């Protein structure tokens, strides 16, 4: 059987060779990075090198990076440690944000999933000085990009803080946290070719952040617990590689566009979400009328194509997408969508197989509809 076409990079990306090599070296060395002896200092040096590599990926200074167990913990630390009484977010955020602050004010988005800036202004006028705004840079399901710099300008006007979940954007887009005006930003290693189980939070210099996990005072007191040296070293290597290969995403965008052209040519039964908005170069969220998303995922899996229906971060749960519901309330398309997310190992032949398999699925669904009429 031919190798599986992996088109689920937004769920997790393949480990980069440089990350594997860096982690292998770290596995062979001993030393607690908090120890003052030679092996401890060597371990600390490896972590600080990785800190600099991760910081460079987002245009930050190394001392602004706090290592965590992943993007979920990074966002929770930002939301709970920033010390603001009120959190305002969008209706299309990742569950990692929504679950961390269930009482947050959720603002509407338009049909392309873009935050309503007038609604944000109204929310900030109410109590900006006590507010933390949390808006993802790029949506994990549709790839839609939020106008982060405009959002940052609004938050500054009203004295609010701004956090962004950049887990999907990092490594796919050039990011500069200073130019964007961010106070806090979440990252995850396994989305950029590093290992799962390690992430980072950018904390603007001068911003007070209370620890959520206390103990030995690691990470300058912001996140206690012995650092995951092996994972952090792999994260750093992946961040360095991601930064060096940003230009390759233009090639990936062309592959994505070719898939979407085939979807549009297939007929009227398909819909591409956020097609009119700026998006990540690798992401397509496509609905096929009358065919549930999980049914499509299974059919494509049998054809050797790996995709997702919505977010893959909910322990295998199948439910309506809150993201698509927020964009088009009540639409049946929220139950019939899949997410295709390509990456640096994707090639033309992968898209050929994806197009053939999806069009076969479309044609079968159309034939079933005709027979039922």
Short mmCIF file of C-alpha atoms in Angstrom, two decimals:
data_model
loop_
_atom_site.label_atom_id
_atom_site.label_comp_id
_atom_site.label_asym_id
_atom_site.label_seq_id
_atom_site.Cartn_x
_atom_site.Cartn_y
_atom_site.Cartn_z
CA UNK A 1 0.00 0.00 0.00
CA UNK A 2 1.32 3.49 -0.83
CA UNK A 3 2.48 5.65 2.06
CA UNK A 4 -0.19 7.72 3.77
CA UNK A 5 -0.57 11.28 2.57
CA UNK A 6 -0.28 13.29 5.77
CA UNK A 7 -2.45 16.42 5.54
CA UNK A 8 -2.99 17.12 9.23
CA UNK A 9 -0.09 19.42 10.11
CA UNK A 10 -2.33 21.66 12.21
CA UNK A 11 -2.94 18.72 14.55
CA UNK A 12 0.75 17.89 14.83
CA UNK A 13 3.69 18.16 12.48
CA UNK A 14 6.36 15.55 11.73
CA UNK A 15 9.46 15.76 13.88
CA UNK A 16 12.17 17.61 11.98
CA UNK A 17 15.46 15.75 11.57
CA UNK A 18 17.34 18.56 13.32
CA UNK A 19 15.04 18.23 16.33
CA UNK A 20 15.60 14.47 16.50
CA UNK A 21 19.37 14.96 16.34
CA UNK A 22 19.34 17.68 19.00
CA UNK A 23 17.15 15.61 21.32
CA UNK A 24 19.32 12.52 20.83
CA UNK A 25 22.33 14.49 21.98
CA UNK A 26 20.45 15.86 24.98
CA UNK A 27 19.34 12.35 25.95
CA UNK A 28 22.96 11.25 26.19
CA UNK A 29 23.94 14.01 28.61
CA UNK A 30 23.13 14.27 32.30
CA UNK A 31 22.63 17.30 34.48
CA UNK A 32 19.85 19.25 36.16
CA UNK A 33 19.84 22.79 34.72
CA UNK A 34 19.38 24.18 38.25
CA UNK A 35 22.59 22.52 39.49
CA UNK A 36 25.75 24.63 39.73
CA UNK A 37 28.26 21.90 38.84
CA UNK A 38 29.62 21.32 35.34
CA UNK A 39 26.93 18.93 34.04
CA UNK A 40 24.25 21.28 35.43
CA UNK A 41 25.82 24.27 33.71
CA UNK A 42 25.97 22.31 30.44
CA UNK A 43 22.27 21.49 30.73
CA UNK A 44 21.50 25.15 31.49
CA UNK A 45 23.50 26.25 28.45
CA UNK A 46 21.50 23.90 26.20
CA UNK A 47 18.24 25.34 27.50
CA UNK A 48 19.42 28.92 27.07
CA UNK A 49 20.48 28.19 23.49
CA UNK A 50 16.99 26.85 22.80
CA UNK A 51 15.45 29.89 24.49
CA UNK A 52 17.33 32.14 22.10
CA UNK A 53 16.22 30.05 19.10
CA UNK A 54 12.55 30.18 20.11
CA UNK A 55 12.77 33.90 20.82
CA UNK A 56 14.29 34.57 17.40
CA UNK A 57 11.34 32.86 15.72
CA UNK A 58 9.01 35.59 17.01
CA UNK A 59 11.38 38.56 17.09
CA UNK A 60 11.72 38.54 20.88
CA UNK A 61 14.54 38.76 23.40
CA UNK A 62 15.52 35.42 24.99
CA UNK A 63 14.72 36.58 28.53
CA UNK A 64 11.06 37.05 27.54
CA UNK A 65 10.53 33.32 26.88
CA UNK A 66 9.07 31.03 29.57
CA UNK A 67 9.10 27.33 28.79
CA UNK A 68 5.95 25.33 29.59
CA UNK A 69 4.51 21.87 28.92
CA UNK A 70 2.76 23.06 25.75
CA UNK A 71 0.58 25.71 24.17
CA UNK A 72 -2.35 24.90 26.47
CA UNK A 73 -0.34 25.58 29.61
CA UNK A 74 1.23 28.67 28.04
CA UNK A 75 -2.19 30.17 27.37
CA UNK A 76 -3.49 29.24 30.83
CA UNK A 77 -0.45 30.90 32.41
CA UNK A 78 -1.04 34.07 30.40
CA UNK A 79 -4.75 34.23 31.15
CA UNK A 80 -4.51 33.41 34.84
CA UNK A 81 -1.19 35.03 35.67
CA UNK A 82 -1.60 38.43 34.05
CA UNK A 83 -3.61 39.75 36.97
CA UNK A 84 -6.48 41.30 35.04
CA UNK A 85 -9.94 40.87 36.50
CA UNK A 86 -11.71 40.54 33.16
CA UNK A 87 -10.90 38.54 30.02
CA UNK A 88 -12.30 39.36 26.58
CA UNK A 89 -11.83 36.94 23.73
CA UNK A 90 -13.38 35.93 20.42
CA UNK A 91 -15.98 33.25 19.83
CA UNK A 92 -13.57 31.25 17.62
CA UNK A 93 -10.68 30.75 20.04
CA UNK A 94 -9.09 27.37 20.64
CA UNK A 95 -10.57 25.35 23.50
CA UNK A 96 -7.31 25.85 25.40
CA UNK A 97 -8.29 29.50 25.85
CA UNK A 98 -12.05 29.09 26.19
CA UNK A 99 -11.78 26.37 28.83
CA UNK A 100 -9.16 28.30 30.82
CA UNK A 101 -11.53 31.27 31.26
CA UNK A 102 -15.10 29.96 30.88
CA UNK A 103 -16.54 33.26 32.12
CA UNK A 104 -14.70 35.34 29.52
CA UNK A 105 -16.62 37.82 27.37
CA UNK A 106 -16.84 36.20 23.92
CA UNK A 107 -17.06 38.64 21.03
CA UNK A 108 -18.65 37.90 17.65
CA UNK A 109 -16.86 37.32 14.37
CA UNK A 110 -17.94 37.88 10.79
CA UNK A 111 -18.70 35.19 8.19
CA UNK A 112 -14.97 34.75 7.55
CA UNK A 113 -14.17 34.33 11.24
CA UNK A 114 -12.62 37.78 11.71
CA UNK A 115 -13.17 39.53 15.04
CA UNK A 116 -15.70 42.37 15.11
CA UNK A 117 -13.49 45.33 16.04
CA UNK A 118 -16.47 47.53 16.90
CA UNK A 119 -17.57 44.94 19.43
CA UNK A 120 -14.04 44.86 20.83
CA UNK A 121 -14.01 48.64 21.16
CA UNK A 122 -17.33 48.57 23.02
CA UNK A 123 -16.05 45.87 25.36
CA UNK A 124 -12.90 47.85 26.11
CA UNK A 125 -14.80 51.07 26.69
CA UNK A 126 -16.63 49.30 29.51
CA UNK A 127 -13.53 48.46 31.59
CA UNK A 128 -10.33 48.46 29.54
CA UNK A 129 -7.93 49.01 32.40
CA UNK A 130 -8.96 45.76 34.08
CA UNK A 131 -9.09 43.71 30.86
CA UNK A 132 -6.91 41.11 29.20
CA UNK A 133 -7.82 40.55 25.54
CA UNK A 134 -6.95 37.13 24.12
CA UNK A 135 -7.21 36.68 20.36
CA UNK A 136 -5.52 33.94 18.36
CA UNK A 137 -3.20 35.00 15.56
CA UNK A 138 -4.45 32.25 13.25
CA UNK A 139 -7.43 29.94 13.60
CA UNK A 140 -6.59 26.27 13.89
CA UNK A 141 -9.64 25.11 11.89
CA UNK A 142 -9.97 27.65 9.06
CA UNK A 143 -6.53 29.27 9.01
CA UNK A 144 -8.11 32.75 9.17
CA UNK A 145 -5.70 35.44 10.36
CA UNK A 146 -6.87 38.07 12.82
CA UNK A 147 -5.82 41.74 12.39
CA UNK A 148 -3.47 41.52 15.36
CA UNK A 149 -1.86 44.94 14.93
CA UNK A 150 -5.26 46.67 14.83
CA UNK A 151 -6.38 44.71 17.86
CA UNK A 152 -3.16 45.66 19.66
CA UNK A 153 -3.71 49.34 18.90
CA UNK A 154 -7.20 49.17 20.40
CA UNK A 155 -6.02 47.41 23.54
CA UNK A 156 -3.30 50.02 24.09
CA UNK A 157 -5.80 52.86 23.64
CA UNK A 158 -7.90 51.54 26.52
CA UNK A 159 -5.08 50.32 28.76
CA UNK A 160 -5.80 46.63 28.26
CA UNK A 161 -3.29 43.80 27.85
CA UNK A 162 -3.19 41.62 24.72
CA UNK A 163 -2.44 37.90 24.60
CA UNK A 164 -2.35 35.94 21.35
CA UNK A 165 -2.42 32.20 20.84
CA UNK A 166 0.12 31.94 18.00
CA UNK A 167 0.40 28.15 18.12
CA UNK A 168 -0.72 27.80 14.49
CA UNK A 169 0.87 30.98 13.12
CA UNK A 170 4.40 30.44 14.42
CA UNK A 171 6.71 28.91 11.86
CA UNK A 172 4.25 29.51 9.01
CA UNK A 173 4.32 33.32 9.04
CA UNK A 174 7.01 35.87 9.93
CA UNK A 175 6.09 37.02 13.45
CA UNK A 176 7.41 40.03 15.35
CA UNK A 177 5.87 40.40 18.79
CA UNK A 178 7.33 43.86 19.34
CA UNK A 179 6.12 45.29 16.04
CA UNK A 180 2.72 43.71 16.60
CA UNK A 181 2.40 45.25 20.05
CA UNK A 182 1.76 42.06 22.00
CA UNK A 183 2.08 41.60 25.75
CA UNK A 184 1.82 37.80 25.82
CA UNK A 185 2.00 35.08 23.17
CA UNK A 186 1.66 31.27 23.29
CA UNK A 187 3.71 28.75 21.30
CA UNK A 188 3.81 24.97 20.94
CA UNK A 189 6.76 22.87 19.77
CA UNK A 190 4.91 20.05 18.06
CA UNK A 191 3.20 22.37 15.58
CA UNK A 192 6.56 23.44 14.10
CA UNK A 193 8.36 20.09 13.96
CA UNK A 194 9.46 19.80 17.58
CA UNK A 195 8.28 17.27 20.17
CA UNK A 196 4.89 17.24 21.87
CA UNK A 197 4.82 18.16 25.54
CA UNK A 198 6.74 21.43 25.39
CA UNK A 199 5.67 24.99 24.65
CA UNK A 200 6.50 28.55 25.55
CA UNK A 201 4.96 31.81 26.63
CA UNK A 202 6.36 35.15 25.53
CA UNK A 203 6.04 37.74 28.30
CA UNK A 204 6.74 41.36 27.41
CA UNK A 205 9.61 42.81 29.39
CA UNK A 206 8.35 44.74 32.39
CA UNK A 207 5.05 42.86 32.58
CA UNK A 208 4.32 41.23 35.92
CA UNK A 209 3.17 37.63 35.60
CA UNK A 210 2.13 35.54 38.60
CA UNK A 211 3.10 31.88 38.57
CA UNK A 212 0.30 29.34 38.36
CA UNK A 213 2.59 26.36 38.99
CA UNK A 214 4.76 27.05 42.03
CA UNK A 215 7.58 25.14 43.66
CA UNK A 216 11.30 25.46 42.99
CA UNK A 217 11.12 28.80 41.22
CA UNK A 218 12.39 27.70 37.80
CA UNK A 219 11.92 29.91 34.74
CA UNK A 220 12.60 33.01 36.88
CA UNK A 221 9.77 32.07 39.20
CA UNK A 222 7.16 32.09 36.46
CA UNK A 223 6.82 28.33 36.00
CA UNK A 224 8.23 25.96 38.61
CA UNK A 225 9.32 22.42 37.87
CA UNK A 226 12.56 21.01 36.47
CA UNK A 227 12.72 22.04 32.83
CA UNK A 228 12.14 19.39 30.17
CA UNK A 229 15.67 19.72 28.80
CA UNK A 230 15.25 17.13 26.03
CA UNK A 231 11.97 18.59 24.78
CA UNK A 232 13.20 22.17 25.05
CA UNK A 233 16.33 21.40 23.04
CA UNK A 234 14.16 19.81 20.34
CA UNK A 235 11.87 22.85 20.41
CA UNK A 236 14.82 25.15 19.91
CA UNK A 237 16.18 23.17 16.98
CA UNK A 238 12.75 23.07 15.34
CA UNK A 239 12.32 26.81 15.86
CA UNK A 240 15.64 27.48 14.20
CA UNK A 241 14.73 25.32 11.22
CA UNK A 242 11.26 26.88 10.97
CA UNK A 243 12.75 30.37 10.90
CA UNK A 244 15.24 29.43 8.17
CA UNK A 245 12.57 27.87 5.93
CA UNK A 246 9.72 30.40 6.15
CA UNK A 247 9.98 31.06 2.41
CA UNK A 248 8.96 27.45 1.67
CA UNK A 249 5.40 28.18 2.76
CA UNK A 250 4.83 29.96 -0.56
CA UNK A 251 5.27 26.56 -2.20
CA UNK A 252 2.86 25.01 0.30
CA UNK A 253 0.33 27.78 -0.37
CA UNK A 254 0.41 26.89 -4.08
CA UNK A 255 -0.38 23.27 -3.20
CA UNK A 256 -3.27 24.38 -0.99
CA UNK A 257 -4.61 26.62 -3.75
CA UNK A 258 -4.49 23.76 -6.23
CA UNK A 259 -6.57 21.59 -3.91
CA UNK A 260 -9.10 24.38 -3.42
CA UNK A 261 -9.33 24.98 -7.18
CA UNK A 262 -10.31 21.33 -7.58
CA UNK A 263 -12.91 21.69 -4.81
CA UNK A 264 -14.46 24.70 -6.52
CA UNK A 265 -14.47 22.93 -9.89
CA UNK A 266 -16.19 19.86 -8.48
CA UNK A 267 -19.58 21.54 -8.15
CA UNK A 268 -21.87 23.54 -5.89
CA UNK A 269 -21.96 21.06 -3.00
CA UNK A 270 -18.72 22.25 -1.45
CA UNK A 271 -17.80 25.31 0.59
CA UNK A 272 -14.41 26.68 1.61
CA UNK A 273 -14.54 28.55 4.92
CA UNK A 274 -12.72 31.88 5.35
CA UNK A 275 -11.81 31.88 1.65
CA UNK A 276 -12.24 35.66 1.48
CA UNK A 277 -10.00 36.34 4.50
CA UNK A 278 -6.22 36.35 4.89
CA UNK A 279 -5.31 32.80 5.89
CA UNK A 280 -2.43 30.55 6.80
CA UNK A 281 -0.72 29.26 3.65
CA UNK A 282 -1.42 25.61 4.43
CA UNK A 283 -5.00 25.38 5.70
CA UNK A 284 -8.30 24.57 3.97
CA UNK A 285 -11.55 24.04 5.83
CA UNK A 286 -13.95 22.46 3.35
CA UNK A 287 -17.52 21.27 3.80
CA UNK A 288 -19.26 18.68 1.63
CA UNK A 289 -23.01 19.07 1.84
CA UNK A 290 -24.83 16.07 3.27
CA UNK A 291 -21.72 14.14 4.37
CA UNK A 292 -20.71 14.44 8.01
CA UNK A 293 -17.15 15.48 8.67
CA UNK A 294 -16.20 12.32 10.54
CA UNK A 295 -17.59 10.23 7.66
CA UNK A 296 -15.31 12.08 5.26
CA UNK A 297 -12.32 11.63 7.55
CA UNK A 298 -12.91 7.87 7.66
CA UNK A 299 -13.42 7.61 3.89
CA UNK A 300 -10.25 9.58 3.17
CA UNK A 301 -8.33 7.54 5.73
CA UNK A 302 -9.34 4.37 3.89
CA UNK A 303 -7.93 6.01 0.75
CA UNK A 304 -4.64 6.69 2.55
CA UNK A 305 -5.25 10.39 3.26
CA UNK A 306 -4.94 11.75 6.82
CA UNK A 307 -7.07 14.85 7.54
CA UNK A 308 -9.14 16.11 10.50
CA UNK A 309 -12.68 17.21 11.13
CA UNK A 310 -12.31 20.45 13.07
CA UNK A 311 -9.78 20.58 15.89
CA UNK A 312 -7.83 17.44 16.74
CA UNK A 313 -7.20 18.56 20.32
CA UNK A 314 -10.36 17.27 22.01
CA UNK A 315 -9.45 13.65 22.83
CA UNK A 316 -11.21 12.20 19.80
CA UNK A 317 -14.54 13.85 20.57
CA UNK A 318 -16.88 14.43 17.63
CA UNK A 319 -19.06 17.51 17.97
CA UNK A 320 -20.18 20.55 16.04
CA UNK A 321 -17.42 23.04 15.44
CA UNK A 322 -17.92 26.10 17.65
CA UNK A 323 -15.68 27.98 15.22
CA UNK A 324 -17.91 27.34 12.20
CA UNK A 325 -21.03 27.89 14.29
CA UNK A 326 -19.76 31.33 15.28
CA UNK A 327 -19.09 32.19 11.63
CA UNK A 328 -22.44 30.93 10.33
CA UNK A 329 -24.84 30.24 13.25
CA UNK A 330 -27.07 27.23 12.78
CA UNK A 331 -25.58 26.19 9.46
CA UNK A 332 -25.49 22.47 8.69
CA UNK A 333 -22.04 23.06 7.19
CA UNK A 334 -20.59 23.03 10.72
CA UNK A 335 -21.19 19.26 10.76
CA UNK A 336 -19.94 18.53 7.24
CA UNK A 337 -16.52 20.16 7.26
CA UNK A 338 -13.02 18.74 7.23
CA UNK A 339 -9.68 20.45 7.70
CA UNK A 340 -6.83 19.85 5.28
CA UNK A 341 -3.51 21.20 6.54
CA UNK A 342 -0.36 20.71 4.50
CA UNK A 343 3.27 21.26 5.47
CA UNK A 344 6.92 21.23 4.55
CA UNK A 345 6.96 17.55 3.52
CA UNK A 346 3.88 17.92 1.28
CA UNK A 347 4.53 17.45 -2.45
CA UNK A 348 2.60 17.65 -5.71
CA UNK A 349 1.85 13.92 -5.69
CA UNK A 350 0.22 14.25 -2.28
CA UNK A 351 -2.18 16.87 -3.61
CA UNK A 352 -2.93 14.71 -6.67
CA UNK A 353 -3.98 11.84 -4.40
CA UNK A 354 -5.91 14.19 -2.12
CA UNK A 355 -7.81 15.72 -5.04
CA UNK A 356 -8.62 12.31 -6.53
CA UNK A 357 -9.87 10.94 -3.21
CA UNK A 358 -11.91 14.01 -2.31
CA UNK A 359 -13.48 14.29 -5.78
CA UNK A 360 -14.39 10.60 -5.66
CA UNK A 361 -16.09 11.25 -2.32
CA UNK A 362 -17.87 14.29 -3.76
CA UNK A 363 -19.09 12.35 -6.79
CA UNK A 364 -20.41 9.50 -4.65
CA UNK A 365 -22.21 11.95 -2.38
CA UNK A 366 -23.75 13.69 -5.40
CA UNK A 367 -24.90 10.39 -6.85
CA UNK A 368 -26.50 9.40 -3.54
CA UNK A 369 -28.32 12.74 -3.44
CA UNK A 370 -29.66 12.28 -6.95
CA UNK A 371 -30.93 8.78 -6.15
CA UNK A 372 -32.76 10.04 -3.07
CA UNK A 373 -34.61 12.78 -4.99
#
